[in-house]
Amino acid sequence: MSSEQTIGQDSTQNGNKPDWAAWLDTHGPGLMLYARSQTRSEEDAEDVLQTALVELVQVVESGKFRGTPEQWRAYALRCIRHDAQDLGTRYTNRRHLENRMAEQSNNIVEERPWLTHPDDAKQNSAAVERALLQLREDYMEIVILHIWHELTFREIAHITNAPLQTVATRYRAAMRDFRKLLENEHFND
């Protein structure tokens, strides 16, 4: 039995508490990656992720939301996106300043890399990270959700409130741009 199946048993129906630690071990790195992509700040990403996880635990344990851990993950992703948008609205001036600073320097790399999951491209993570940071925000979001979270375009459309065809078109354009950026990275080394 895989760890997902073990975690996936709807233990709330049996009166048992879900194994949140195991669920978080499985989904935490991907959720953090998505939170980082939505906020562009380690501290904000941690805050947004924590808020989403607290909300998820509350709705699951209250019995208001019953479903599989995969559905929990989609719920957490939606919470992250919503909370990040709210945070972005409150900190618009700060984001404008960060964008101006990023334009002045082509070599800004966060101290803590985004790609921290052991299966992510270990040797090329810095190049992949730089290429991701250069994508348009809507492209980057779709790439992360599709590749790292293995969500379908339909699921991404639901999370982002975008038409399915728009998601597919943006993904194709993002991959074209991503390939070009990675090729430039390779030739500039």
mmCIF file of C-alpha atoms in Angstrom:
data_model
loop_
_atom_site.group_PDB
_atom_site.id
_atom_site.type_symbol
_atom_site.label_atom_id
_atom_site.label_comp_id
_atom_site.label_asym_id
_atom_site.label_seq_id
_atom_site.Cartn_x
_atom_site.Cartn_y
_atom_site.Cartn_z
ATOM 1 C CA MET A 1 0.000 0.000 0.000
ATOM 2 C CA SER A 2 1.504 3.367 -0.999
ATOM 3 C CA SER A 3 1.906 6.191 1.476
ATOM 4 C CA GLU A 4 -0.799 8.107 -0.420
ATOM 5 C CA GLN A 5 -3.250 5.240 0.040
ATOM 6 C CA THR A 6 -2.392 4.984 3.720
ATOM 7 C CA ILE A 7 -2.907 8.687 4.175
ATOM 8 C CA GLY A 8 -5.853 8.643 1.789
ATOM 9 C CA GLN A 9 -8.127 6.520 3.893
ATOM 10 C CA ASP A 10 -10.831 8.860 5.101
ATOM 11 C CA SER A 11 -10.012 8.446 8.756
ATOM 12 C CA THR A 12 -12.371 11.235 9.737
ATOM 13 C CA GLN A 13 -15.294 8.983 8.862
ATOM 14 C CA ASN A 14 -13.993 6.334 11.264
ATOM 15 C CA GLY A 15 -13.690 8.874 14.079
ATOM 16 C CA ASN A 16 -9.876 8.881 13.883
ATOM 17 C CA LYS A 17 -7.866 12.003 13.286
ATOM 18 C CA PRO A 18 -6.023 12.185 9.961
ATOM 19 C CA ASP A 19 -2.260 11.693 10.044
ATOM 20 C CA TRP A 20 -1.451 15.322 9.273
ATOM 21 C CA ALA A 21 2.286 14.822 9.713
ATOM 22 C CA ALA A 22 2.377 12.132 7.016
ATOM 23 C CA TRP A 23 0.132 14.190 4.737
ATOM 24 C CA LEU A 24 2.324 17.250 5.197
ATOM 25 C CA ASP A 25 5.495 15.207 4.557
ATOM 26 C CA THR A 26 3.979 14.128 1.245
ATOM 27 C CA HIS A 27 2.515 17.450 0.099
ATOM 28 C CA GLY A 28 4.393 20.101 2.092
ATOM 29 C CA PRO A 29 7.320 20.700 -0.304
ATOM 30 C CA GLY A 30 4.996 21.146 -3.284
ATOM 31 C CA LEU A 31 2.648 23.414 -1.345
ATOM 32 C CA MET A 32 5.592 25.541 -0.239
ATOM 33 C CA LEU A 33 6.852 25.763 -3.819
ATOM 34 C CA TYR A 34 3.426 27.004 -4.911
ATOM 35 C CA ALA A 35 3.246 29.466 -1.999
ATOM 36 C CA ARG A 36 6.663 30.843 -2.975
ATOM 37 C CA SER A 37 5.564 31.247 -6.576
ATOM 38 C CA GLN A 38 2.516 33.196 -5.469
ATOM 39 C CA THR A 39 4.255 35.527 -3.031
ATOM 40 C CA ARG A 40 7.901 35.846 -4.130
ATOM 41 C CA SER A 41 8.975 36.205 -0.498
ATOM 42 C CA GLU A 42 10.021 33.395 1.819
ATOM 43 C CA GLU A 43 8.363 34.969 4.862
ATOM 44 C CA ASP A 44 5.110 35.717 3.029
ATOM 45 C CA ALA A 45 5.115 32.211 1.533
ATOM 46 C CA GLU A 46 5.464 30.667 4.983
ATOM 47 C CA ASP A 47 2.637 32.846 6.331
ATOM 48 C CA VAL A 48 0.328 32.049 3.416
ATOM 49 C CA LEU A 49 1.079 28.315 3.664
ATOM 50 C CA GLN A 50 0.502 28.280 7.412
ATOM 51 C CA THR A 51 -2.818 30.093 7.043
ATOM 52 C CA ALA A 52 -3.936 27.646 4.337
ATOM 53 C CA LEU A 53 -2.948 24.615 6.427
ATOM 54 C CA VAL A 54 -4.761 25.929 9.506
ATOM 55 C CA GLU A 55 -7.880 26.521 7.427
ATOM 56 C CA LEU A 56 -7.627 23.037 5.887
ATOM 57 C CA VAL A 57 -7.261 21.325 9.262
ATOM 58 C CA GLN A 58 -10.202 23.274 10.652
ATOM 59 C CA VAL A 59 -12.589 22.392 7.823
ATOM 60 C CA VAL A 60 -11.526 18.733 7.692
ATOM 61 C CA GLU A 61 -11.638 18.136 11.431
ATOM 62 C CA SER A 62 -14.912 20.041 11.850
ATOM 63 C CA GLY A 63 -16.525 17.688 9.341
ATOM 64 C CA LYS A 64 -17.410 20.553 6.969
ATOM 65 C CA PHE A 65 -15.107 19.106 4.312
ATOM 66 C CA ARG A 66 -14.780 15.426 3.689
ATOM 67 C CA GLY A 67 -12.760 14.030 0.903
ATOM 68 C CA THR A 68 -9.497 12.454 -0.041
ATOM 69 C CA PRO A 69 -6.126 13.985 0.754
ATOM 70 C CA GLU A 70 -5.810 14.801 -2.955
ATOM 71 C CA GLN A 71 -8.916 16.947 -2.552
ATOM 72 C CA TRP A 72 -7.346 18.412 0.597
ATOM 73 C CA ARG A 73 -4.322 19.360 -1.490
ATOM 74 C CA ALA A 74 -6.502 21.138 -4.075
ATOM 75 C CA TYR A 75 -8.307 22.953 -1.247
ATOM 76 C CA ALA A 76 -4.966 24.017 0.250
ATOM 77 C CA LEU A 77 -3.751 25.228 -3.167
ATOM 78 C CA ARG A 78 -6.889 27.344 -3.584
ATOM 79 C CA CYS A 79 -6.412 28.784 -0.062
ATOM 80 C CA ILE A 80 -2.784 29.594 -0.817
ATOM 81 C CA ARG A 81 -3.733 31.354 -4.046
ATOM 82 C CA HIS A 82 -6.545 33.333 -2.416
ATOM 83 C CA ASP A 83 -4.467 34.341 0.620
ATOM 84 C CA ALA A 84 -1.522 35.314 -1.583
ATOM 85 C CA GLN A 85 -3.769 37.524 -3.696
ATOM 86 C CA ASP A 86 -5.078 39.214 -0.550
ATOM 87 C CA LEU A 87 -1.540 39.678 0.724
ATOM 88 C CA GLY A 88 -0.459 41.086 -2.626
ATOM 89 C CA THR A 89 -3.231 43.650 -2.515
ATOM 90 C CA ARG A 90 -2.120 44.818 0.937
ATOM 91 C CA TYR A 91 1.537 45.044 -0.092
ATOM 92 C CA THR A 92 1.283 46.503 -3.592
ATOM 93 C CA ASN A 93 3.785 49.264 -2.921
ATOM 94 C CA ARG A 94 6.329 46.813 -1.556
ATOM 95 C CA ARG A 95 5.970 44.554 -4.599
ATOM 96 C CA HIS A 96 6.502 47.512 -6.958
ATOM 97 C CA LEU A 97 9.720 48.318 -5.147
ATOM 98 C CA GLU A 98 10.866 44.668 -5.329
ATOM 99 C CA ASN A 99 10.095 44.546 -9.051
ATOM 100 C CA ARG A 100 12.141 47.700 -9.675
ATOM 101 C CA MET A 101 15.023 46.238 -7.694
ATOM 102 C CA ALA A 102 14.797 42.937 -9.603
ATOM 103 C CA GLU A 103 14.938 44.783 -12.930
ATOM 104 C CA GLN A 104 18.164 46.476 -11.861
ATOM 105 C CA SER A 105 19.904 43.190 -11.212
ATOM 106 C CA ASN A 106 19.792 40.165 -13.488
ATOM 107 C CA ASN A 107 21.433 37.883 -10.960
ATOM 108 C CA ILE A 108 19.036 38.045 -8.023
ATOM 109 C CA VAL A 109 18.722 34.589 -6.524
ATOM 110 C CA GLU A 110 17.011 34.038 -3.203
ATOM 111 C CA GLU A 111 19.185 32.674 -0.411
ATOM 112 C CA ARG A 112 16.976 29.625 -0.106
ATOM 113 C CA PRO A 113 16.300 27.888 -3.425
ATOM 114 C CA TRP A 114 12.723 27.237 -4.509
ATOM 115 C CA LEU A 115 13.379 23.717 -5.683
ATOM 116 C CA THR A 116 14.027 22.019 -2.356
ATOM 117 C CA HIS A 117 12.269 18.715 -2.965
ATOM 118 C CA PRO A 118 14.861 15.912 -3.272
ATOM 119 C CA ASP A 119 13.499 14.759 -6.635
ATOM 120 C CA ASP A 120 13.858 18.182 -8.267
ATOM 121 C CA ALA A 121 16.742 18.699 -10.640
ATOM 122 C CA LYS A 122 19.559 18.750 -8.092
ATOM 123 C CA GLN A 123 22.428 19.838 -10.288
ATOM 124 C CA ASN A 124 20.418 22.225 -12.453
ATOM 125 C CA SER A 125 18.112 23.693 -9.824
ATOM 126 C CA ALA A 126 19.751 27.125 -9.904
ATOM 127 C CA ALA A 127 19.341 27.381 -13.686
ATOM 128 C CA VAL A 128 15.760 26.128 -13.505
ATOM 129 C CA GLU A 129 14.999 28.588 -10.698
ATOM 130 C CA ARG A 130 16.423 31.519 -12.647
ATOM 131 C CA ALA A 131 14.421 30.509 -15.718
ATOM 132 C CA LEU A 132 11.224 30.165 -13.656
ATOM 133 C CA LEU A 133 11.734 33.614 -12.147
ATOM 134 C CA GLN A 134 11.997 35.112 -15.627
ATOM 135 C CA LEU A 135 8.646 33.712 -16.790
ATOM 136 C CA ARG A 136 5.514 35.812 -16.653
ATOM 137 C CA GLU A 137 3.756 35.224 -13.319
ATOM 138 C CA ASP A 138 0.717 33.520 -14.881
ATOM 139 C CA TYR A 139 3.012 31.238 -16.912
ATOM 140 C CA MET A 140 5.112 30.359 -13.870
ATOM 141 C CA GLU A 141 2.016 29.498 -11.852
ATOM 142 C CA ILE A 142 0.716 27.084 -14.505
ATOM 143 C CA VAL A 143 4.132 25.431 -14.974
ATOM 144 C CA ILE A 144 4.488 24.823 -11.230
ATOM 145 C CA LEU A 145 0.954 23.482 -10.850
ATOM 146 C CA HIS A 146 1.216 21.206 -13.894
ATOM 147 C CA ILE A 147 4.771 19.908 -13.517
ATOM 148 C CA TRP A 148 5.433 19.847 -9.771
ATOM 149 C CA HIS A 149 1.883 19.269 -8.559
ATOM 150 C CA GLU A 150 0.944 17.084 -11.537
ATOM 151 C CA LEU A 151 -2.434 18.777 -11.848
ATOM 152 C CA THR A 152 -4.457 18.540 -15.037
ATOM 153 C CA PHE A 153 -5.275 21.654 -17.007
ATOM 154 C CA ARG A 154 -8.883 21.296 -15.835
ATOM 155 C CA GLU A 155 -7.750 21.301 -12.187
ATOM 156 C CA ILE A 156 -5.496 24.295 -12.840
ATOM 157 C CA ALA A 157 -8.376 26.128 -14.530
ATOM 158 C CA HIS A 158 -10.479 25.500 -11.412
ATOM 159 C CA ILE A 159 -7.769 26.771 -9.046
ATOM 160 C CA THR A 160 -6.906 29.850 -11.113
ATOM 161 C CA ASN A 161 -10.464 30.654 -12.262
ATOM 162 C CA ALA A 162 -9.248 30.754 -15.864
ATOM 163 C CA PRO A 163 -10.873 29.090 -18.889
ATOM 164 C CA LEU A 164 -9.482 25.633 -19.685
ATOM 165 C CA GLN A 165 -8.326 26.706 -23.164
ATOM 166 C CA THR A 166 -6.512 29.709 -21.689
ATOM 167 C CA VAL A 167 -4.638 27.450 -19.264
ATOM 168 C CA ALA A 168 -3.577 25.113 -22.081
ATOM 169 C CA THR A 169 -2.477 28.000 -24.295
ATOM 170 C CA ARG A 170 -0.514 29.642 -21.485
ATOM 171 C CA TYR A 171 1.191 26.349 -20.642
ATOM 172 C CA ARG A 172 2.355 25.868 -24.238
ATOM 173 C CA ALA A 173 3.633 29.457 -24.376
ATOM 174 C CA ALA A 174 5.295 29.074 -20.964
ATOM 175 C CA MET A 175 7.106 25.906 -22.040
ATOM 176 C CA ARG A 176 8.306 27.618 -25.230
ATOM 177 C CA ASP A 177 9.660 30.564 -23.210
ATOM 178 C CA PHE A 178 11.048 28.244 -20.517
ATOM 179 C CA ARG A 179 12.991 26.213 -23.108
ATOM 180 C CA LYS A 180 14.491 29.397 -24.578
ATOM 181 C CA LEU A 181 15.488 30.647 -21.137
ATOM 182 C CA LEU A 182 17.113 27.322 -20.257
ATOM 183 C CA GLU A 183 18.973 27.256 -23.571
ATOM 184 C CA ASN A 184 20.265 30.769 -22.848
ATOM 185 C CA GLU A 185 21.324 29.619 -19.367
ATOM 186 C CA HIS A 186 23.218 26.698 -20.890
ATOM 187 C CA PHE A 187 25.066 28.838 -23.426
ATOM 188 C CA ASN A 188 25.874 31.558 -20.887
ATOM 189 C CA ASP A 189 27.614 29.147 -18.475
#
